[in-house]
Coordinates of C-alpha atoms and ligand atoms in Angstrom, one line a residue:
X1 CA 98.0 116.1 109.0
X2 CA 101.3 114.4 109.9
X3 CA 104.3 114.8 107.6
X4 CA 105.4 111.9 105.5
X5 CA 108.6 110.1 106.4
X6 CA 111.3 110.0 103.7
X7 CA 110.9 107.1 101.3
X8 CA 113.8 104.7 101.2
X9 CA 112.5 103.0 98.1
X10 CA 112.4 104.1 94.5
X11 CA 115.2 104.4 92.1
X12 CA 118.5 106.2 92.6
X13 CA 118.3 108.1 89.3
X14 CA 114.9 109.6 90.0
X15 CA 115.8 110.4 93.6
X16 CA 118.9 112.2 92.3
X17 CA 116.7 114.2 90.0
X18 CA 114.3 115.1 92.8
X19 CA 117.2 116.1 95.0
X20 CA 118.6 118.4 92.4
X21 CA 115.2 119.8 91.7
X22 CA 114.6 120.4 95.5
X23 CA 118.1 122.0 95.6
X24 CA 117.2 124.4 92.7
X25 CA 113.9 125.2 94.4
X26 CA 115.7 126.0 97.6
X27 CA 117.8 128.4 95.7
X28 CA 114.6 130.3 94.9
X29 CA 113.7 130.1 98.7
X30 CA 111.0 127.5 98.0
X31 CA 111.4 124.5 100.3
X32 CA 109.8 121.2 99.4
X33 CA 110.5 117.7 100.7
X34 CA 111.8 115.1 98.3
X35 CA 108.5 113.3 98.5
X36 CA 106.6 116.4 97.6
X37 CA 108.9 117.0 94.6
X38 CA 108.6 113.3 93.6
X39 CA 104.8 113.4 93.7
X40 CA 104.8 116.6 91.6
X41 CA 106.8 115.1 88.7
X42 CA 104.7 113.8 85.8
X43 CA 105.3 111.4 83.0
X44 CA 104.4 113.5 80.0
X45 CA 102.6 111.7 77.2
X46 CA 103.3 114.3 74.5
X47 CA 106.3 114.0 72.2
X48 CA 109.1 116.4 72.6
X49 CA 108.4 117.0 76.3
X50 CA 111.1 115.0 78.0
X51 CA 111.0 111.8 80.1
X52 CA 109.8 113.5 83.3
X53 CA 108.2 116.9 83.6
X54 CA 107.9 119.1 86.7
X55 CA 105.0 121.5 86.5
X56 CA 105.7 124.9 87.9
X57 CA 102.1 126.3 87.9
X58 CA 101.4 125.2 91.5
X59 CA 104.4 127.4 92.6
X60 CA 103.6 130.6 90.7
X61 CA 101.6 132.2 93.5
X62 CA 104.1 131.4 96.3
X63 CA 107.1 132.5 94.2
X64 CA 105.3 135.5 92.6
X65 CA 106.7 134.5 89.2
X66 CA 105.2 133.2 86.0
X67 CA 105.5 129.4 85.6
X68 CA 107.7 129.7 82.5
X69 CA 110.1 132.0 84.5
X70 CA 110.3 129.5 87.4
X71 CA 111.0 126.7 84.9
X72 CA 113.8 128.6 83.3
X73 CA 115.3 129.5 86.7
X74 CA 115.2 125.9 87.8
X75 CA 116.7 124.7 84.5
X76 CA 119.5 127.2 85.0
X77 CA 120.2 126.3 88.6
X78 CA 119.7 122.6 88.6
X79 CA 122.7 120.3 88.9
X80 CA 122.8 117.5 86.3
X81 CA 123.0 114.1 87.9
X82 CA 124.9 111.6 85.7
X83 CA 121.7 109.9 84.5
X84 CA 120.4 113.2 82.9
X85 CA 121.2 114.2 79.4
X86 CA 119.2 117.4 79.2
X87 CA 117.0 119.7 81.2
X88 CA 114.8 122.3 79.5
X89 CA 112.1 124.7 80.4
X90 CA 109.1 124.3 78.1
X91 CA 105.7 125.9 78.6
X92 CA 105.8 126.2 82.4
X93 CA 107.3 122.7 82.9
X94 CA 110.8 121.8 83.8
X95 CA 111.6 118.8 81.4
X96 CA 114.2 116.2 82.1
X97 CA 115.7 113.7 79.7
X98 CA 117.5 110.6 80.8
X99 CA 120.3 108.4 79.5
X100 CA 118.5 105.1 78.8
X101 CA 121.6 102.8 79.5
X102 CA 122.0 104.3 82.9
X103 CA 118.4 104.0 83.8
X104 CA 118.1 100.4 82.4
X105 CA 121.3 99.3 84.2
X106 CA 119.8 100.6 87.4
X107 CA 116.1 99.7 87.1
X108 CA 116.1 96.3 85.5
X109 CA 118.4 94.6 88.1
X110 CA 116.3 96.1 90.9
X111 CA 113.1 94.7 89.4
X112 CA 114.7 91.4 88.8
X113 CA 115.9 91.2 92.4
X114 CA 112.9 92.6 94.1
X115 CA 110.2 91.0 92.0
X116 CA 106.8 91.8 93.2
X117 CA 108.2 93.9 96.0
X118 CA 109.4 96.5 93.5
X119 CA 107.7 99.8 94.2
X120 CA 107.1 99.1 97.9
X121 CA 107.7 102.0 100.2
X122 CA 108.0 102.9 103.8
X123 CA 106.0 106.2 103.9
X124 CA 103.1 104.6 105.8
X125 CA 105.2 102.6 108.3
X126 CA 103.5 102.9 111.7
X127 CA 100.4 104.6 110.4
X128 CA 96.9 103.1 110.2
X129 CA 94.2 104.0 107.6
X130 CA 90.6 103.0 108.1
X131 CA 88.8 102.3 104.9
X132 CA 85.0 102.2 104.7
X133 CA 84.1 100.5 101.4
X134 CA 81.5 98.2 99.7
X135 CA 78.9 98.6 102.5
X136 CA 75.9 97.2 100.7
X137 CA 72.5 97.2 102.3
X138 CA 71.1 94.1 103.8
X139 CA 68.1 92.5 102.1
X140 CA 68.8 94.5 99.0
X141 CA 70.6 93.4 95.8
X142 CA 74.3 94.2 95.6
X143 CA 74.1 97.0 93.0
X144 CA 76.8 98.4 90.7
X145 CA 77.3 101.5 92.9
X146 CA 78.4 99.1 95.7
X147 CA 80.5 97.3 93.2
X148 CA 82.4 100.4 92.3
X149 CA 83.0 101.2 96.0
X150 CA 84.1 97.6 96.5
X151 CA 86.7 97.5 93.7
X152 CA 88.1 101.0 94.4
X153 CA 88.3 100.3 98.2
X154 CA 89.9 96.9 97.6
X155 CA 92.5 98.3 95.2
X156 CA 93.3 101.3 97.5
X157 CA 93.8 98.9 100.3
X158 CA 96.4 97.0 98.4
X159 CA 98.1 100.2 97.2
X160 CA 98.3 101.7 100.6
X161 CA 99.6 98.5 102.1
X162 CA 102.3 98.5 99.4
X163 CA 103.2 102.0 100.6
X164 CA 103.7 100.6 104.1
X165 CA 100.4 101.7 105.8
X166 CA 98.4 99.3 108.0
X167 CA 94.9 99.3 106.8
X168 CA 91.6 98.4 108.4
X169 CA 88.9 97.4 105.8
X170 CA 85.5 98.0 107.2
X171 CA 82.2 96.8 105.6
X172 CA 79.8 99.3 107.1
X173 CA 76.7 97.3 106.2
X174 CA 73.4 99.0 105.9
X175 CA 71.7 96.7 108.4
X176 CA 69.5 99.0 110.4
X177 CA 66.7 101.4 109.7
X178 CA 62.9 101.6 109.2
X179 CA 63.0 99.3 106.2
X180 CA 63.5 96.4 108.5
X181 CA 60.0 97.1 109.9
X182 CA 58.6 96.8 106.4
X183 CA 60.5 93.6 105.7
X184 CA 59.3 92.0 108.9
X185 CA 55.7 92.8 108.0
X186 CA 56.1 91.8 104.4
X187 CA 57.8 88.5 105.3
X188 CA 55.1 87.5 107.8
X189 CA 52.4 88.5 105.3
X190 CA 53.7 87.0 102.1
X191 CA 57.1 85.3 102.8
X192 CA 58.1 81.9 101.6
X193 CA 60.7 79.8 103.5
X194 CA 61.6 77.8 100.4
X195 CA 62.3 80.9 98.3
X196 CA 64.1 82.6 101.2
X197 CA 66.5 79.6 101.4
X198 CA 67.0 79.4 97.7
X199 CA 67.5 83.0 96.7
X200 CA 67.4 85.1 99.8
X201 CA 68.1 88.5 98.4
X202 CA 65.9 88.2 95.4
X203 CA 63.1 87.1 97.6
X204 CA 63.5 89.8 100.2
X205 CA 63.8 92.3 97.5
X206 CA 60.5 91.1 96.0
X207 CA 58.8 91.4 99.4
X208 CA 60.1 94.9 99.8
X209 CA 58.8 95.9 96.3
X210 CA 55.5 94.3 97.1
X211 CA 55.2 96.1 100.4
X212 CA 55.6 99.5 98.7
X213 CA 53.1 98.6 96.0
X214 CA 50.5 97.4 98.5
X215 CA 51.1 100.3 100.9
X216 CA 49.7 102.7 98.3
X217 CA 46.2 101.2 98.7
X218 CA 46.6 100.0 102.3
X219 CA 48.0 102.8 104.5
X220 CA 47.7 100.5 107.5
X221 CA 50.8 98.7 106.3
X222 CA 53.1 101.6 107.0
X223 CA 51.8 102.0 110.5
X224 CA 52.4 98.3 111.2
X225 CA 55.9 98.5 109.8
X226 CA 56.6 101.4 112.2
X227 CA 55.4 99.4 115.1
X228 CA 57.5 96.4 114.1
X229 CA 60.6 98.5 113.7
X230 CA 60.0 100.0 117.2
X231 CA 59.7 96.5 118.6
X232 CA 62.9 95.6 116.9
X233 CA 64.6 98.6 118.3
X234 CA 63.3 97.7 121.8
X235 CA 64.8 94.2 121.5
X236 CA 61.7 92.1 120.7
X237 CA 63.0 88.5 120.5
X238 CA 61.1 87.3 117.4
X239 CA 61.8 90.4 115.4
X240 CA 65.4 90.3 116.4
X241 CA 65.7 86.7 115.3
X242 CA 64.1 87.5 112.0
X243 CA 66.4 90.5 111.4
X244 CA 69.4 88.3 112.3
X245 CA 68.3 85.8 109.7
X246 CA 67.9 88.4 107.0
X247 CA 71.3 89.8 107.9
X248 CA 73.1 86.4 107.9
X249 CA 71.5 85.2 104.6
X250 CA 72.3 88.5 102.9
X251 CA 75.8 88.5 104.1
X252 CA 76.4 85.0 102.9
X253 CA 75.2 86.0 99.5
X254 CA 77.4 89.1 99.5
X255 CA 80.3 86.8 100.5
X256 CA 79.9 84.8 97.4
X257 CA 80.5 87.9 95.4
X258 CA 83.5 89.0 97.6
X259 CA 85.1 85.6 97.0
X260 CA 84.8 86.0 93.3
X261 CA 86.4 89.4 93.5
X262 CA 89.0 88.3 96.1
X263 CA 87.8 91.1 98.4
X264 CA 88.2 90.8 102.2
X265 CA 87.4 93.0 105.2
X266 CA 88.9 93.3 108.7
X267 CA 85.5 94.2 110.2
X268 CA 81.9 93.9 109.2
X269 CA 80.6 96.2 111.9
X270 CA 77.6 97.7 110.1
X271 CA 75.1 100.4 111.2
X272 CA 73.4 98.1 113.8
X273 CA 76.7 97.6 115.6
X274 CA 76.5 101.2 116.9
X275 CA 72.9 101.0 118.3
X276 CA 74.0 100.8 121.9
X277 CA 76.3 103.8 121.6
X278 CA 73.7 106.1 120.3
X279 CA 71.9 107.3 123.4
X280 CA 75.0 107.9 125.4
X281 CA 76.4 109.8 122.4
X282 CA 73.2 111.9 122.1
X283 CA 73.2 112.6 125.9
X284 CA 76.8 113.8 125.8
X285 CA 76.1 116.1 122.8
X286 CA 73.1 117.6 124.5
X287 CA 75.0 118.2 127.8
X288 CA 77.9 119.8 126.1
X289 CA 75.6 122.0 124.1
X290 CA 76.9 120.8 120.7
X291 CA 73.4 119.5 119.9
X292 CA 70.2 121.4 120.3
X293 CA 66.5 121.2 119.5
X294 CA 65.4 122.2 116.0
X295 CA 62.1 124.0 115.3
X296 CA 60.0 120.8 114.9
X297 CA 61.2 118.9 118.0
X298 CA 64.0 117.2 116.2
X299 CA 67.6 117.3 117.6
X300 CA 70.3 118.8 115.4
X301 CA 73.9 119.8 115.3
X302 CA 74.1 123.2 113.7
X303 CA 77.2 123.5 111.5
X304 CA 78.9 125.9 109.3
X305 CA 77.5 129.3 108.5
X306 CA 74.1 130.8 107.7
X307 CA 71.9 128.7 105.5
X308 CA 73.9 125.5 105.8
X309 CA 71.8 122.5 106.5
X310 CA 72.3 121.2 110.1
X311 CA 73.1 117.6 110.8
X312 CA 69.9 115.8 111.9
X313 CA 70.7 113.7 114.9
X314 CA 67.3 112.5 116.1
X315 CA 63.9 112.9 114.6
X316 CA 60.9 114.2 116.6
X317 CA 59.6 110.7 117.0
X318 CA 62.8 109.6 118.6
X319 CA 64.2 107.7 115.6
X320 CA 68.0 108.0 115.0
X321 CA 69.5 108.3 111.6
X322 CA 72.2 107.2 109.2
X323 CA 74.2 110.2 110.2
X324 CA 73.8 109.5 113.9
X325 CA 75.3 106.0 113.4
X326 CA 78.1 107.5 111.3
X327 CA 79.1 109.8 114.2
X328 CA 79.2 106.9 116.6
X329 CA 81.1 104.9 114.0
X330 CA 83.7 107.6 113.5
X331 CA 84.4 107.9 117.3
X332 CA 84.5 104.1 117.7
X333 CA 87.0 103.8 114.9
X334 CA 89.2 106.6 116.3
X335 CA 89.2 105.0 119.8
X336 CA 89.8 101.5 118.5
X337 CA 92.3 102.0 115.7
X338 CA 93.8 105.5 116.3
X339 CA 93.7 106.0 112.6
X340 CA 96.0 108.4 110.8
X341 CA 93.2 108.8 108.2
X342 CA 89.7 107.4 107.8
X343 CA 88.5 107.0 104.2
X344 CA 84.9 106.7 103.0
X345 CA 84.7 105.3 99.6
X346 CA 81.2 106.3 98.7
X347 CA 79.5 107.8 95.6
X348 CA 79.4 111.6 95.0
X349 CA 75.7 111.5 95.7
X350 CA 76.5 111.5 99.4
X351 CA 78.9 114.4 99.3
X352 CA 76.6 116.6 101.5
X353 CA 76.3 113.9 104.1
X354 CA 80.0 113.6 104.5
X355 CA 80.5 117.4 104.6
X356 CA 78.0 117.5 107.5
X357 CA 79.5 114.5 109.2
X358 CA 83.0 115.9 109.2
X359 CA 81.8 119.4 110.2
X360 CA 79.8 117.9 113.1
X361 CA 82.9 115.9 114.3
X362 CA 84.8 119.2 114.3
X363 CA 82.0 120.9 116.2
X364 CA 82.3 118.1 118.7
X365 CA 85.9 119.2 119.3
X366 CA 87.6 116.2 117.7
X367 CA 90.9 117.5 116.3
X368 CA 91.1 114.3 114.2
X369 CA 88.1 115.4 112.2
X370 CA 90.5 116.7 109.6
X371 CA 91.8 113.2 109.0
X372 CA 88.5 112.1 107.5
X373 CA 88.3 111.9 103.7
X374 CA 85.3 111.3 101.4
X375 CA 86.9 109.4 98.5
X376 CA 84.0 110.0 96.1
X377 CA 83.2 108.5 92.8
X378 CA 80.8 108.9 89.9
X379 CA 77.9 106.8 88.6
X380 CA 78.0 103.5 86.7
X381 CA 75.9 103.7 83.6
X382 CA 74.9 100.7 81.5
X383 CA 74.6 100.6 77.7
X384 CA 71.4 99.3 76.3
X385 CA 72.9 95.9 75.5
X386 CA 73.2 95.4 79.3
X387 CA 69.5 95.5 79.9
X388 CA 69.2 91.7 79.3
X389 CA 70.7 91.3 82.8
X390 CA 68.0 93.4 84.4
X391 CA 65.5 91.9 86.8
X392 CA 62.7 94.3 87.5
X393 CA 64.3 97.7 87.8
X394 CA 67.8 96.8 88.8
X395 CA 70.9 95.0 87.6
X396 CA 72.1 92.3 89.9
X397 CA 75.9 92.2 90.1
X398 CA 75.7 88.4 90.2
X399 CA 74.1 88.4 86.7
X400 CA 76.7 90.9 85.4
X401 CA 79.6 88.7 86.6
X402 CA 77.9 85.5 85.2
X403 CA 77.4 87.1 81.8
X404 CA 80.9 88.5 81.7
X405 CA 82.4 85.0 82.4
X406 CA 80.0 83.4 79.8
X407 CA 81.1 85.8 77.1
X408 CA 84.7 85.3 78.0
X409 CA 84.3 81.5 77.7
X410 CA 83.0 82.0 74.2
X411 CA 86.0 84.3 73.3
X412 CA 88.5 81.8 74.6
X413 CA 86.8 78.8 72.9
X414 CA 87.2 80.8 69.7
X415 CA 90.8 82.0 70.2
X416 CA 92.4 79.2 72.1
X417 CA 90.2 76.1 72.1
X418 CA 92.9 73.9 73.5
X419 CA 93.5 76.0 76.7
X420 CA 93.8 74.0 79.8
X421 CA 91.7 75.1 82.8
X422 CA 89.6 77.2 80.5
X423 CA 86.9 77.7 83.1
X424 CA 89.2 79.0 85.7
X425 CA 90.8 81.4 83.2
X426 CA 87.4 82.6 82.0
X427 CA 86.4 83.4 85.6
X428 CA 89.7 85.3 86.2
X429 CA 89.3 87.2 82.9
X430 CA 85.6 87.8 82.9
X431 CA 85.5 89.1 86.5
X432 CA 88.8 91.0 85.9
X433 CA 87.2 92.8 82.9
X434 CA 84.3 94.1 85.1
X435 CA 86.7 95.2 87.8
X436 CA 89.2 96.8 85.6
X437 CA 86.6 98.7 83.7
X438 CA 85.5 100.4 86.9
X439 CA 89.1 101.4 87.7
X440 CA 90.3 102.5 84.3
X441 CA 88.2 105.7 84.6
X442 CA 89.2 108.5 87.0
X443 CA 87.0 107.9 90.0
X444 CA 85.1 111.2 89.9
X445 CA 83.9 110.5 86.4
X446 CA 81.0 108.3 85.4
X447 CA 81.7 104.8 84.0
X448 CA 79.8 103.7 80.9
X449 CA 79.7 100.0 80.9
X450 CA 79.3 97.9 77.7
X451 CA 80.2 94.3 77.1
X452 CA 82.3 94.7 73.9
X453 CA 84.3 97.6 75.3
X454 CA 85.1 95.9 78.6
X455 CA 85.9 92.5 77.3
X456 CA 87.9 93.3 74.2
X457 CA 91.2 91.4 74.3
X458 CA 92.8 94.3 72.3
X459 CA 91.2 97.4 73.9
X460 CA 92.1 99.4 77.0
X461 CA 90.9 96.6 79.2
X462 CA 91.7 94.2 81.9
X463 CA 91.7 91.2 79.5
X464 CA 94.3 93.1 77.3
X465 CA 96.7 93.4 80.3
X466 CA 96.1 89.8 81.3
X467 CA 96.7 88.7 77.7
X468 CA 99.9 90.6 77.5
X469 CA 101.0 89.1 80.8
X470 CA 100.2 85.6 79.5
X471 CA 102.0 86.2 76.3
X472 CA 105.1 87.3 78.3
X473 CA 104.8 84.2 80.5
X474 CA 105.0 81.9 77.5
X475 CA 107.9 83.8 75.9
X476 CA 109.8 83.5 79.2
X477 CA 108.9 79.8 79.5
X478 CA 110.4 79.3 76.0
X479 CA 113.6 81.0 76.9
X480 CA 113.6 78.8 80.0
X481 CA 116.9 79.7 81.7
X482 CA 118.0 82.3 84.3
X483 CA 119.5 85.5 83.0
X484 CA 122.9 86.4 84.4
X485 CA 123.3 90.1 84.8
X486 CA 126.9 90.2 83.5
X487 CA 125.8 88.9 80.2
X488 CA 123.3 91.7 79.7
X489 CA 124.5 94.3 77.2
X490 CA 122.6 97.5 78.2
X491 CA 123.5 99.2 75.0
X492 CA 121.2 96.9 73.0
X493 CA 118.1 98.4 74.6
X494 CA 118.3 101.3 72.2
X495 CA 115.1 101.4 70.2
X496 CA 112.5 104.0 71.0
X497 CA 110.1 101.4 72.5
X498 CA 112.9 99.9 74.7
X499 CA 113.9 103.3 75.9
X500 CA 110.3 104.2 76.8
X501 CA 109.6 100.9 78.4
X502 CA 112.6 101.2 80.6
X503 CA 111.5 104.6 81.7
X504 CA 108.0 103.4 82.3
X505 CA 109.2 100.6 84.5
X506 CA 111.5 103.1 86.4
X507 CA 108.4 105.3 86.9
X508 CA 106.3 102.5 88.5
X509 CA 107.2 103.3 92.2
X510 CA 106.2 107.0 91.6
X511 CA 102.9 105.9 90.0
X512 CA 102.1 103.9 93.1
X513 CA 102.9 106.8 95.3
X514 CA 100.7 109.1 93.3
X515 CA 97.8 106.6 93.2
X516 CA 98.1 106.4 97.0
X517 CA 98.2 110.2 97.5
X518 CA 95.2 110.8 95.2
X519 CA 93.3 107.7 96.3
X520 CA 93.2 107.0 92.6
X521 CA 93.7 103.4 91.2
X522 CA 93.2 104.8 87.7
X523 CA 96.8 106.1 87.8
X524 CA 98.0 102.5 87.9
X525 CA 95.5 101.4 85.3
X526 CA 96.8 104.0 82.9
X527 CA 100.5 103.2 83.6
X528 CA 99.9 99.5 83.0
X529 CA 98.0 100.1 79.8
X530 CA 100.8 102.3 78.6
X531 CA 103.4 99.6 79.6
X532 CA 101.5 96.9 77.8
X533 CA 101.0 99.0 74.7
X534 CA 104.7 99.8 74.5
X535 CA 105.6 96.2 75.0
X536 CA 103.3 94.9 72.3
X537 CA 104.8 97.3 69.8
X538 CA 108.3 96.3 70.8
X539 CA 107.3 92.6 70.6
X540 CA 106.0 93.1 67.0
X541 CA 109.1 95.0 65.9
X542 CA 112.0 93.2 67.6
X543 CA 112.9 89.6 67.3
X544 CA 113.5 88.7 70.9
X545 CA 114.5 85.0 70.9
X546 CA 115.8 84.5 67.4
X547 CA 117.2 88.0 66.7
X548 CA 120.9 89.0 67.5
X549 CA 122.2 86.6 70.1
X550 CA 124.1 89.2 72.1
X551 CA 120.9 91.3 72.4
X552 CA 118.7 88.4 73.7
X553 CA 119.7 88.5 77.4
X554 CA 118.9 92.3 77.7
X555 CA 115.6 91.9 75.8
X556 CA 114.6 88.9 77.9
X557 CA 115.4 90.7 81.1
X558 CA 113.3 93.6 79.9
X559 CA 110.5 91.3 79.1
X560 CA 110.7 89.6 82.5
X561 CA 110.6 93.0 84.2
X562 CA 107.6 94.0 82.2
X563 CA 105.9 90.8 83.2
X564 CA 106.7 91.4 86.9
X565 CA 105.3 94.9 86.9
X566 CA 102.1 93.8 85.0
X567 CA 101.6 90.9 87.5
X568 CA 102.0 93.2 90.5
X569 CA 100.0 96.0 88.9
X570 CA 97.1 93.6 88.2
X571 CA 97.3 92.4 91.8
X572 CA 97.2 96.0 93.1
X573 CA 94.0 96.6 91.1
X574 CA 92.5 93.4 92.4
X575 CA 92.8 91.2 89.2
X576 CA 94.4 87.9 88.7
X577 CA 97.2 87.3 86.3
X578 CA 96.8 83.9 84.6
X579 CA 99.9 82.4 82.9
X580 CA 97.9 81.3 79.9
X581 CA 94.8 82.4 78.2
Ligands
LIG1 N1 75.1 101.6 102.9 C1 75.2 102.9 102.4 C2 74.5 103.0 101.1 O1 74.3 102.0 100.4 C3 76.6 103.4 102.3 C4 77.4 103.4 103.6 C5 78.6 104.3 103.5 N2 79.4 104.3 104.7 C6 79.2 105.1 105.7 N3 79.9 105.0 106.7 N4 78.2 106.0 105.7 O2 74.2 104.1 100.6

C-alpha cells in the first residue's frame, strides 16, 4: 500500500499535539507519521480521561514495554504546546487536556470561514478508489441487505471524496446467471404484459416463485430453463431481448429507490458486462498454469494451503460462475481506473467468496491484489411490528420507505401542524430515519430495525439530528445578523457543555479521517449524536439570545458552527438537513 501524503487540513492545536506526540515517540525510537499519530488519538467518553487520549497498547510489542510505562515516558518527554493545559498517563493512555479559549478561538473562526468545507483533506489527492456497492439482482426485489450496502457505500463515497480521493461508484448488478433461463420459461408460460408494465419486479418475482413451486412436480421445467439459458448465452435474439427488457424494467424500478436515497453511480456495469471477457480470461489462466482441472471435470484455481477450498472457475457443463465474473471485473477495473484501492461493500455472508477472489488474483500474479478490500457488514433484522410490510417472504424496500414516510407525516401533523412543505420534509425525515439507522450501528454488527426506535425525534436517530439542525436554523434566523469575529468574547464559552462542544467541533476533521480509514460511517454518526446531545443540553441551560448581551455573539457563533457540522455530517451520511420540521 502507498503511504499517505501529509494532511494540510485539520486544526493547528491538534496538529501541534500530534507533532509533540510524534516527537516524544521518536525519543523512544518509535517512528510514526503525523497522520498515523492523528488517527490513533481517540476522543474518550469517560469522565476524568482528558480531551484526547492516545492509546499505547498497540505499541507495547514494538517497544517491549508495558502500555502504562510507555504512557508515562511519553508524558515525561512530550513538549506542551500552548493549547495544552495538562498531559497525564492513565491506564495505558496518554491523556491530553486543552485550554478551551485557545481551541475555541482557533476552531470556530475556521468553521465559520470554511463552512461545509471544514474537515476536507488532501490525503487522497491523485488517488482513485473503486467502490462496489448496492448491486441488487435483476428481477428480484431490492432487499434490505442491498439497502445496507447502498447506504454504507454511498456514505463512504462522500467521506472518501471529502478526504480528497477520486471515487468510482460501481453498481455490479446481478444481471446474469441460470435464473434468467427460469425467468424466460416462466414468463412465456405464465407472464402477463399488463402486470409486467405496472409492477415489473413484483411480477417477475412472482413468476420466479411460481417456477420453483411448479418445478417440484414438473422436473421438465428445470431442463427447459437450462436450455433457454444456454440459448441466451449463445446470443439467441428473442431471449436476449427478453433479458434486456427484464434488466431495463428492474433498473428503472431500482432507480426510483436511488432517487429517493440520493444515491448515484459512475458505472452500472453488472455481471453480464463481463461475458465477452470470460473465455479469453479462462484461456489465459489455463495456458499460464494458474487454473487446472478439478476431479469432476470442473476448472479451478487452487489457492492457499491444504484443505482450503479452490475457486471454481468453470463447471463441468461449461457454465461460468459469479466468481469468474468477479475476476474479470477486478482486472477490468484495474486496467480502466488504475485504482489505489477497490472496495467491495458486501455482507459478511460472502467473506469466503472474497477471500478466494483476492487469493486467486494474487495467484494470477497481480501485485495489486493487496489493494482489494472486502468492507463487510452484518445482517438487518426486523422487529415483529415490521411484518406488516411483508409480501410473501420478503420485505420490499419500497414498502419500508413508504411506511417510514407515512409515520413521519403523522408525527409532524401532531408536533407541527402548520409546517410548510410538510410532505417534502416527511420524505427527507422518513427516508433519513431508515438510512441513519443502518449507519448508526458499527457495520460488522447486525442492525435491529423497529419503527419507534428509528423514527423517534428524541432518540439516537436521524430525525433527532435533523430536528436539532432545524432548531438551530430557526435560532440563527431569529438572530438574523452576521457575527463579527472581533465582537466575540471567547472567555464566555466557559460552561462544561460549551467546552465539550468546542472540542467536539475541533475533533470533527479527525473523525472524518478515522471513518475513512476504517470504512466506517458509524464513527461520524456517533460524533454527530454526541454533538447534538451536548448542544441540546447547552440550549436548555443557557439563554442564548436573551441572556448576557456580551456573551451572545460567542454563543451564536458556537451555534452556527454546530449547525454547519451537523449539516455537513448529515450530508456525508447521505441524509438531507431540512431547515424546518
Ligand atoms: N449481486 C450480489 C448479491 O446480491 C452482490 C454482488 C457484490 N459485488 C461483487 N462484485 N461480487 O449477492
